[in-house]
mmCIF file of C-alpha atoms in Angstrom:
data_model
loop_
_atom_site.group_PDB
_atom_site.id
_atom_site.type_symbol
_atom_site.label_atom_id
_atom_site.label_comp_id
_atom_site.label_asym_id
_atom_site.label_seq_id
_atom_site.Cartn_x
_atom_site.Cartn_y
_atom_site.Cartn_z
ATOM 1 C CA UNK A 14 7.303 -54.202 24.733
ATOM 2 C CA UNK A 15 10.389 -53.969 22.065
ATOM 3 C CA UNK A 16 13.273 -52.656 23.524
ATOM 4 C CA UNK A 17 15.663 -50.391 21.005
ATOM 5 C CA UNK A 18 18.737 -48.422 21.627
ATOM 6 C CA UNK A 19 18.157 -45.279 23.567
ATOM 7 C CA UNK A 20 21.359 -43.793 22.596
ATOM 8 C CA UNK A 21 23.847 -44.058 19.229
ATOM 9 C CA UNK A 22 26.708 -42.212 19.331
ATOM 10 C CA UNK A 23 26.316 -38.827 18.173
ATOM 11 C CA UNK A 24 23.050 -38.784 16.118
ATOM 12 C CA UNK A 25 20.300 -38.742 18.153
ATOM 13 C CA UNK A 26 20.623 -35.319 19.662
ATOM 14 C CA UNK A 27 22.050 -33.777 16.732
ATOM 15 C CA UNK A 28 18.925 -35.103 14.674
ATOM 16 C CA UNK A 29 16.414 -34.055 17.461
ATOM 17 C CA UNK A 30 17.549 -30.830 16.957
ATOM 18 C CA UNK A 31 17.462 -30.683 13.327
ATOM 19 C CA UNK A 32 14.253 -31.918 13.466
ATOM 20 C CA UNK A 33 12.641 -29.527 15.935
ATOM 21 C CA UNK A 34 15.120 -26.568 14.995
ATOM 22 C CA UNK A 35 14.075 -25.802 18.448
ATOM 23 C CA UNK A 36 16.666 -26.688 21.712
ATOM 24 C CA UNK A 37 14.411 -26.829 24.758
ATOM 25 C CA UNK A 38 11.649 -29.243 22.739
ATOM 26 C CA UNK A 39 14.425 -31.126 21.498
ATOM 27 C CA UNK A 40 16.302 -31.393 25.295
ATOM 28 C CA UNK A 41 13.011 -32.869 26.303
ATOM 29 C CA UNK A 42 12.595 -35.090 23.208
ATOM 30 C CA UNK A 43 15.976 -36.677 24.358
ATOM 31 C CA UNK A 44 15.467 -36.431 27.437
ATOM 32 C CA UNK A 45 17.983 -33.995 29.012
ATOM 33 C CA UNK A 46 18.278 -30.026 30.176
ATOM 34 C CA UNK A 47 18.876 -27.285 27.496
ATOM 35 C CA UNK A 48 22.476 -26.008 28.539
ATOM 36 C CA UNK A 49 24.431 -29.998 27.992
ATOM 37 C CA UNK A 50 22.325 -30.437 24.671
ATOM 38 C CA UNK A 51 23.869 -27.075 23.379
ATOM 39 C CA UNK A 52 27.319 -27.557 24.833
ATOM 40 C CA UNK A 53 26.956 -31.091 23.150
ATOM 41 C CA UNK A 54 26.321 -29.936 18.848
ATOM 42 C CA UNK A 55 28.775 -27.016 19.659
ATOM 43 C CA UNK A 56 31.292 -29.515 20.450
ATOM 44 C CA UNK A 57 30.416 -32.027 17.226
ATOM 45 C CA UNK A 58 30.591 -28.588 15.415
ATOM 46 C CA UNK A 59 33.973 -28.287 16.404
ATOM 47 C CA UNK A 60 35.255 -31.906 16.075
ATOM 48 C CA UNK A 61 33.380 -31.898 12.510
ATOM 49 C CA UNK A 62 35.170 -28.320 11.655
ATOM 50 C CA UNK A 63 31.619 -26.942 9.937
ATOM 51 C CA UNK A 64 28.328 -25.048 11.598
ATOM 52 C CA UNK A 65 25.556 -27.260 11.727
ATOM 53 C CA UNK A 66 23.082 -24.969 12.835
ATOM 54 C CA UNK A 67 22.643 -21.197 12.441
ATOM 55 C CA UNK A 68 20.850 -19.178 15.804
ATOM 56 C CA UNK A 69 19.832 -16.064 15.882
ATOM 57 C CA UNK A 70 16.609 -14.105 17.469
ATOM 58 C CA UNK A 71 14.508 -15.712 14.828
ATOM 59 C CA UNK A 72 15.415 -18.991 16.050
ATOM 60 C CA UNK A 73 17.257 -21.587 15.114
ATOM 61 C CA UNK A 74 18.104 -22.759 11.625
ATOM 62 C CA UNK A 75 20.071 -25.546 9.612
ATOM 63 C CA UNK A 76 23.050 -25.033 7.627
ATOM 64 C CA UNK A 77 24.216 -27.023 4.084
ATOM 65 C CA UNK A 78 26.394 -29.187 6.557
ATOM 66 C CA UNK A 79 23.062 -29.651 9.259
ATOM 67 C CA UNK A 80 21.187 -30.809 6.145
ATOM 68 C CA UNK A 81 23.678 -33.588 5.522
ATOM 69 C CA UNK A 82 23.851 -34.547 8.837
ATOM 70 C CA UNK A 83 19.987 -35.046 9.393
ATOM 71 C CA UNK A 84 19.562 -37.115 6.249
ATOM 72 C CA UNK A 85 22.601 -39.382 7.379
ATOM 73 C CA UNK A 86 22.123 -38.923 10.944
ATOM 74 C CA UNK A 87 18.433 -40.770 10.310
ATOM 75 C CA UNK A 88 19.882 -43.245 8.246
ATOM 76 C CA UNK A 89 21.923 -44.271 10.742
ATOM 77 C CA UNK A 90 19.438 -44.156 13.600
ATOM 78 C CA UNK A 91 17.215 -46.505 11.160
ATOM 79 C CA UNK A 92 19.605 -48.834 10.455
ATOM 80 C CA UNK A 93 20.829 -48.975 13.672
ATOM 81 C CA UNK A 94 17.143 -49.706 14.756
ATOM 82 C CA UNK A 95 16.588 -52.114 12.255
ATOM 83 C CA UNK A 96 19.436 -54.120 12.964
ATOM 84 C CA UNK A 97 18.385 -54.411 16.574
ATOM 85 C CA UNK A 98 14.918 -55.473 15.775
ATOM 86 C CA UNK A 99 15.884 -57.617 13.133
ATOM 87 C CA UNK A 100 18.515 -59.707 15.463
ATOM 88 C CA UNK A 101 15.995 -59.671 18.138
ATOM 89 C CA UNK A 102 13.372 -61.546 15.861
ATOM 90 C CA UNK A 103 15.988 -63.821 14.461
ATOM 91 C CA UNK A 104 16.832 -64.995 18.073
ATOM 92 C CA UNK A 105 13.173 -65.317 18.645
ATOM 93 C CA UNK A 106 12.745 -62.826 21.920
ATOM 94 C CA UNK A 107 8.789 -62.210 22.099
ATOM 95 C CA UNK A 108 7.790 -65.161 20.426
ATOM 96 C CA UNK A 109 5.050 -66.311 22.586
ATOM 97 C CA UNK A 110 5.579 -69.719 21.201
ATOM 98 C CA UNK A 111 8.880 -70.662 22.820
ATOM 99 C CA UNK A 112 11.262 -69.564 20.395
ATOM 100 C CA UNK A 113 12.445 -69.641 16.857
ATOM 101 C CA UNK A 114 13.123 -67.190 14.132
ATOM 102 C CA UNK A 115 10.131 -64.912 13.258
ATOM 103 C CA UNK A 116 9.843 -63.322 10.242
ATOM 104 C CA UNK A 117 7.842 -59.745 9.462
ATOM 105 C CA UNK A 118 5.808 -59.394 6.160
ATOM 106 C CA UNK A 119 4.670 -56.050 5.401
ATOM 107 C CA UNK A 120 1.544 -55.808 2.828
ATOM 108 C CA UNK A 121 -0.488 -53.233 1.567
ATOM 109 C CA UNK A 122 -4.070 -53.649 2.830
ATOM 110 C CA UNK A 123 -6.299 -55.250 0.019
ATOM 111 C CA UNK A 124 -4.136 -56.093 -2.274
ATOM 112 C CA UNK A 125 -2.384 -59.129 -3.646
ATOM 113 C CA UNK A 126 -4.688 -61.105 -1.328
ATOM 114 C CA UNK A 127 -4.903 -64.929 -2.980
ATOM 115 C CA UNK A 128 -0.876 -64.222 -3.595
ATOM 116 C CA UNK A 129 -0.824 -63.324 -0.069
ATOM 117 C CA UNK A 130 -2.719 -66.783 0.791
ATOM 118 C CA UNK A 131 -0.888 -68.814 -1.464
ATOM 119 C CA UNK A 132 2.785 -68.050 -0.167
ATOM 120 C CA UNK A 133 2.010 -68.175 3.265
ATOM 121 C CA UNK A 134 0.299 -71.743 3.244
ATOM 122 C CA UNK A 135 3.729 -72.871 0.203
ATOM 123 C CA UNK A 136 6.103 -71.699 2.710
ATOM 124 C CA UNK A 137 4.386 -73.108 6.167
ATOM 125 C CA UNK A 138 4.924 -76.280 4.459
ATOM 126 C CA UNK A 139 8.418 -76.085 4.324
ATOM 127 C CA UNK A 140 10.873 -77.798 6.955
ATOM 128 C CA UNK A 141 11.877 -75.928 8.997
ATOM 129 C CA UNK A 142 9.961 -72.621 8.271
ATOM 130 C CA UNK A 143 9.964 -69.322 10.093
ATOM 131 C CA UNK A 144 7.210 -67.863 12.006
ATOM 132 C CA UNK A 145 5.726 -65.407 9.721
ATOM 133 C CA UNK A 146 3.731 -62.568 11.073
ATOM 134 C CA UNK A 147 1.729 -60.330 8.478
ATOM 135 C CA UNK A 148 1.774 -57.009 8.834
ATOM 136 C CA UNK A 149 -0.932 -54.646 6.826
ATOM 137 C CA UNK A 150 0.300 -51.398 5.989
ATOM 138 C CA UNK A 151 -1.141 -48.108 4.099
ATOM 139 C CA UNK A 152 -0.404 -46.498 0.568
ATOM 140 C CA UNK A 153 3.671 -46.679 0.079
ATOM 141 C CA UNK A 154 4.647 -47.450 3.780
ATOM 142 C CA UNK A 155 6.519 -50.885 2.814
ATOM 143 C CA UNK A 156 9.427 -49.330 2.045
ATOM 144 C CA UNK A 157 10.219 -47.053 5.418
ATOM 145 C CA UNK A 158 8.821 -50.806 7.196
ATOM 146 C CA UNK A 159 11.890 -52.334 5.744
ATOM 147 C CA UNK A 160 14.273 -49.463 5.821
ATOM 148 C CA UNK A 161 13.676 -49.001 10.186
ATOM 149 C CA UNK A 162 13.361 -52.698 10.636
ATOM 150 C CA UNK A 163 9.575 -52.833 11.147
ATOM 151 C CA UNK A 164 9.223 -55.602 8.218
ATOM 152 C CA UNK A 165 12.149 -58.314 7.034
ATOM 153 C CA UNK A 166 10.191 -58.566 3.455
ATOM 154 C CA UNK A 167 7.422 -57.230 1.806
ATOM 155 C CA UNK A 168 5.182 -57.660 -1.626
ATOM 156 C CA UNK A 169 5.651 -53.769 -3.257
ATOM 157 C CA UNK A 170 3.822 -53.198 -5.985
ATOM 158 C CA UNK A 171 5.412 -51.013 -9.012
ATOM 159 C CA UNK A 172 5.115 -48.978 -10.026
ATOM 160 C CA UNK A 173 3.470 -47.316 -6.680
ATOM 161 C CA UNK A 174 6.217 -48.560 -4.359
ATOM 162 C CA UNK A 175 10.126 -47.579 -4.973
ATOM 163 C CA UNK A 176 12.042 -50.642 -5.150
ATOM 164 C CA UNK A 177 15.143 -48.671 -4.864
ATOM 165 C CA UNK A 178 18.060 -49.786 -2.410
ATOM 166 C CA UNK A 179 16.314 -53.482 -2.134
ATOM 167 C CA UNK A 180 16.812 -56.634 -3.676
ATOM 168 C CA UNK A 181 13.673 -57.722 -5.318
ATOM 169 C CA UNK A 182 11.891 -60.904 -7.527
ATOM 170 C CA UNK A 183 8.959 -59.897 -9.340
ATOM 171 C CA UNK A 184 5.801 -62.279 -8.843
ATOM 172 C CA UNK A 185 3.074 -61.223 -10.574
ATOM 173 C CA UNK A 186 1.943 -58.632 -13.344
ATOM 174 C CA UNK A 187 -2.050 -57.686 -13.256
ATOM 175 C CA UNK A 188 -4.223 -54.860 -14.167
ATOM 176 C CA UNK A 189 -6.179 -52.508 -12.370
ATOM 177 C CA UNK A 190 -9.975 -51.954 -11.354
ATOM 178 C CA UNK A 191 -12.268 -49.685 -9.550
ATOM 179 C CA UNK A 192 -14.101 -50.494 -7.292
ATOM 180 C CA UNK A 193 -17.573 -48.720 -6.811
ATOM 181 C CA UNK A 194 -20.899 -49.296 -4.986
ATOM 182 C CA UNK A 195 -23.096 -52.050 -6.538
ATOM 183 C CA UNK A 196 -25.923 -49.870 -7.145
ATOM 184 C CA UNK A 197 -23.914 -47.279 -9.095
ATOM 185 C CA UNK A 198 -24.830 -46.569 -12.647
ATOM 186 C CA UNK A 199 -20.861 -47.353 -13.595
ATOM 187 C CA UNK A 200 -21.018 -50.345 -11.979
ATOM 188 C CA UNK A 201 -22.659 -52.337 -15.809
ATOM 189 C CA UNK A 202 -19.744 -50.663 -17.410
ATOM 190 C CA UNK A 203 -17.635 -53.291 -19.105
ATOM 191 C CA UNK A 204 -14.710 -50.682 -18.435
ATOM 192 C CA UNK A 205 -13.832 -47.454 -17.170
ATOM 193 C CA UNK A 206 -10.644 -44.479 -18.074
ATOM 194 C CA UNK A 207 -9.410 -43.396 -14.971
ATOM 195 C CA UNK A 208 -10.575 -39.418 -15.976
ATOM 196 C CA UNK A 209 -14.211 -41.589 -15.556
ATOM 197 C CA UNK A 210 -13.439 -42.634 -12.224
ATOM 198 C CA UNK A 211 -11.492 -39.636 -11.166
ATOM 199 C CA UNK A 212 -14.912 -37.268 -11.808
ATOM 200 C CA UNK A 213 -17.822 -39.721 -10.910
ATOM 201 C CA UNK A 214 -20.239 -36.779 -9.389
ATOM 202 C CA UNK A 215 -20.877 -37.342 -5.700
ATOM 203 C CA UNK A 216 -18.456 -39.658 -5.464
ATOM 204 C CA UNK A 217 -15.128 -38.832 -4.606
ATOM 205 C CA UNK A 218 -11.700 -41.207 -5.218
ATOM 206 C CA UNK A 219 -10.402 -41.710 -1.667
ATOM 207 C CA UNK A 220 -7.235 -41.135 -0.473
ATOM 208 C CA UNK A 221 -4.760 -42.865 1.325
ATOM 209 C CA UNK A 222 -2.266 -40.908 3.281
ATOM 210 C CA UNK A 223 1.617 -41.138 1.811
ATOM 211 C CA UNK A 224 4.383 -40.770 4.176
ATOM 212 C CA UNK A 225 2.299 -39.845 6.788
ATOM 213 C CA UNK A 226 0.057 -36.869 4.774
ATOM 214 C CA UNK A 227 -3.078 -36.891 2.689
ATOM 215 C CA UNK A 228 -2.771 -36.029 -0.830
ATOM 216 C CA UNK A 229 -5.733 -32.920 -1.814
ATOM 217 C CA UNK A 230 -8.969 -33.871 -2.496
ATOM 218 C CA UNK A 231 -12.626 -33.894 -1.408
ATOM 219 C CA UNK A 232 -12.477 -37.866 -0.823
ATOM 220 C CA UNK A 233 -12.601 -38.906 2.583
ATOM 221 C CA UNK A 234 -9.363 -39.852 4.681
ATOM 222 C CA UNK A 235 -8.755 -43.600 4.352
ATOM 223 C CA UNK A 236 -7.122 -45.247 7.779
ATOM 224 C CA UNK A 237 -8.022 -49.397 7.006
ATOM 225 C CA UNK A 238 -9.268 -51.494 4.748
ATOM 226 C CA UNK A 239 -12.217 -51.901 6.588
ATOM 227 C CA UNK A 240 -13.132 -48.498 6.655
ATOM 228 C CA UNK A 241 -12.931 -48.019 3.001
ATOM 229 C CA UNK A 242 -14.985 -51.078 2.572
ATOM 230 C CA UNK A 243 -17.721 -49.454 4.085
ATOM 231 C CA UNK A 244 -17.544 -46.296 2.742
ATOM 232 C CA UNK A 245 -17.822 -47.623 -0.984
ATOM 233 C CA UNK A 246 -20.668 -50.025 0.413
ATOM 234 C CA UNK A 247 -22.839 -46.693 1.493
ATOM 235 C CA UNK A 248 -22.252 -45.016 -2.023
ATOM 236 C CA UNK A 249 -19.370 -42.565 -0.433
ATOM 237 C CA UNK A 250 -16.044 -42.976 -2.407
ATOM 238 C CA UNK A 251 -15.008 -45.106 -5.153
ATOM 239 C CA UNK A 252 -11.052 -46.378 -5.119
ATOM 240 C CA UNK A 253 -8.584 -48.069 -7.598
ATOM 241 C CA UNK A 254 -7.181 -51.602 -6.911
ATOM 242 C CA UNK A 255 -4.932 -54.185 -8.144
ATOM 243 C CA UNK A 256 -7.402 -56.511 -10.395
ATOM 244 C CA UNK A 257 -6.566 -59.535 -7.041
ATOM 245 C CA UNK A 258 -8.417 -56.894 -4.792
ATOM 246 C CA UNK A 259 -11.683 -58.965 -6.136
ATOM 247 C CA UNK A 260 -10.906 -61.322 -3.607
ATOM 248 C CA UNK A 261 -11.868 -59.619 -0.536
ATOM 249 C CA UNK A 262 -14.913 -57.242 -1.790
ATOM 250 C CA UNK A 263 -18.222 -57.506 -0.414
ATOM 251 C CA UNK A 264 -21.851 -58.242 -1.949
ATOM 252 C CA UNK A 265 -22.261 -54.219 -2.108
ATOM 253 C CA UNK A 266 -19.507 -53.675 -4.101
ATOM 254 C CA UNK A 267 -18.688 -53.689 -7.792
ATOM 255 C CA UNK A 268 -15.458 -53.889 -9.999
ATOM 256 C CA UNK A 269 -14.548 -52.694 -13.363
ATOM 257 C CA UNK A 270 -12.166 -53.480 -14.928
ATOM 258 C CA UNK A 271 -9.880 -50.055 -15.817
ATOM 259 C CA UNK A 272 -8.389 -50.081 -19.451
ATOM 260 C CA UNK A 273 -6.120 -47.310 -19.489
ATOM 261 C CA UNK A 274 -4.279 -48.081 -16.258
ATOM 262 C CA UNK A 275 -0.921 -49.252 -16.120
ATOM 263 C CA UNK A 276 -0.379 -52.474 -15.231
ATOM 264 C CA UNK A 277 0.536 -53.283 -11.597
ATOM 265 C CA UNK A 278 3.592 -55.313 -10.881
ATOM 266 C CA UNK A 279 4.076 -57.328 -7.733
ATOM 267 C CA UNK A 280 7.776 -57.912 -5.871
ATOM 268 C CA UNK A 281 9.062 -59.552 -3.149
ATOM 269 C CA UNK A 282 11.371 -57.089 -1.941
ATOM 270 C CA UNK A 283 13.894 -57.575 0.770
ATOM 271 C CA UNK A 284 16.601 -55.165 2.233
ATOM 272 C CA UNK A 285 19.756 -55.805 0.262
ATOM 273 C CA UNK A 286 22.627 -56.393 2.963
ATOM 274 C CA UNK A 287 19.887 -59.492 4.708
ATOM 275 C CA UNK A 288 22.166 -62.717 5.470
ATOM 276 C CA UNK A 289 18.752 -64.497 6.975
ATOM 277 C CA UNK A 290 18.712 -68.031 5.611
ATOM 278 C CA UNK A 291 14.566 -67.736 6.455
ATOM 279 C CA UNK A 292 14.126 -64.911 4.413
ATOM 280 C CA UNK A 293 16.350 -66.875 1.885
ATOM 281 C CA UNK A 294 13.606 -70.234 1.835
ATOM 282 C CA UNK A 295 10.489 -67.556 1.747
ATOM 283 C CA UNK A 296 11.648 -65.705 -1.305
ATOM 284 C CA UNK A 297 12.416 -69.074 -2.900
ATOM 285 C CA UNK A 298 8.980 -70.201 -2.348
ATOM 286 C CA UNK A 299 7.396 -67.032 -3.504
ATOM 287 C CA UNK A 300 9.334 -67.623 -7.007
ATOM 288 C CA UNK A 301 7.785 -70.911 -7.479
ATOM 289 C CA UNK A 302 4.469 -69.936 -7.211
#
């Protein structure tokens, strides 16, 4: 099991607080009684010179100055995560293998797939190469993976992801498709407008959840690739992809090819302050590809 900081000086009670705008959940969150959690932000109220929070019978509520706090108060908690998570794979504790730098690469499900295959075979043939341990994520989730240490690098894909506050190459430009059951009447299109695709009847787009909620929609709930798979296999949703999502569709499905999407951009994106010499050799090899 990872082990991370259970304490950083002065944000995480503050931030548990702000979060829950409630004391006794947030006591228990941290893991102490009420009364020493509220002596505690009254005295960072007083060292800081500014209310934080506002409390009154309706409960409890944030100031200007709280709001400023949570945002950097979380920033710090994620770097500070990050850092120890990051230092922990460099040194190689959990690597079942004896040791050695490991490297994290966060990926969005489906996509970029013979990219994905390419790089990792180019850089295991490198001396001296990092373990490299693929991890899949959902719609737009690289980004926090990098920013809280979850991921050292990841392919983003503009312009879906933000590449803001990473260094970045870009890798690969392709179009888009959708991807529909084989059987649909679509399916012999030579091409498709996204209106087309976003009002198929009976067939709903699906929808991947974004920072953790579900954007509005009849389509069903996406969780894994698998999942979705299946569900455009049975004639139950229809989704857009990268045009490299080809790779990994089954017999059931069809693509077409969407001509008034924009183009879809892959990175290699990296946080900007990383000093790893690893991460250094697999961005190299990703360039050469």
């Amino acid at each position: 099991m990872e082990v991370l900081p259970h304490r950083v000086p002065q944000f995480p009670r503050p931030v548990a607080v702000a979060e829950e705008l409630h004391f006794g959940r947030a006591a228990e969150r941290v893991g102490i009684a009420q009364p020493p959690l509220s002596r505690a932000i009254q005295q960072l109220e007083r060292r800081l010179g500014v209310p934080l929070l506002t409390r009154n019978r309706r409960g409890v509520r944030l100031t200007s100055a709280g709001e400023v706090l949570l945002h950097e108060g979380r920033a710090a908690l994620d770097a500070t995560t990050a850092a120890v998570r990051r230092a922990r794979r460099a040194g190689g504790a959990g690597d079942r293998e004896g040791g050695g730098e490991r490297l994290v690469l966060a990926v969005k499900a489906g996509a970029s797939h013979d990219l994905l295959h390419a790089l990792l075979d180019a850089y295991a043939a490198e001396p001296g190469a990092a373990g490299i341990e693929v991890l899949p994520s959902g719609t737009c989730e690289q980004g926090e993976m990098l920013r809280d240490g979850r991921a050292d690098v990841a392919l983003m894909h503009a312009p879906f992801n933000s590449l803001a506050g990473f260094d970045s190459e870009e890798l690969r430009t392709e179009g888009q498709i959708a991807v529909l059951p084989a059987g649909h009447p679509l399916a012999a299109r030579g091409s498709l407008s996204l209106a087309e695709v976003g009002g198929i009847p009976g067939l709903p787009l699906a929808r991947w959840a974004r920072h953790g909620t579900y954007p509005p929609g009849p389509g069903p709930e996406i969780h894994d690739q698998t999942q979705l798979a299946q569900l455009i296999a049975l004639g139950r949703t229809v989704a857009v992809f990268p045009e490299s999502a080809r790779a990994w569709l089954w017999a059931e499905h069809a693509a077409v090819p969407l001509r008034d999407a924009p183009p879809v951009v892959t990175h290699i994106a990296w946080p900007a302050h990383s000093r790893s010499l690893a991460l250094a050799g697999l961005v190299r090899t990703a360039t050469r590809l």
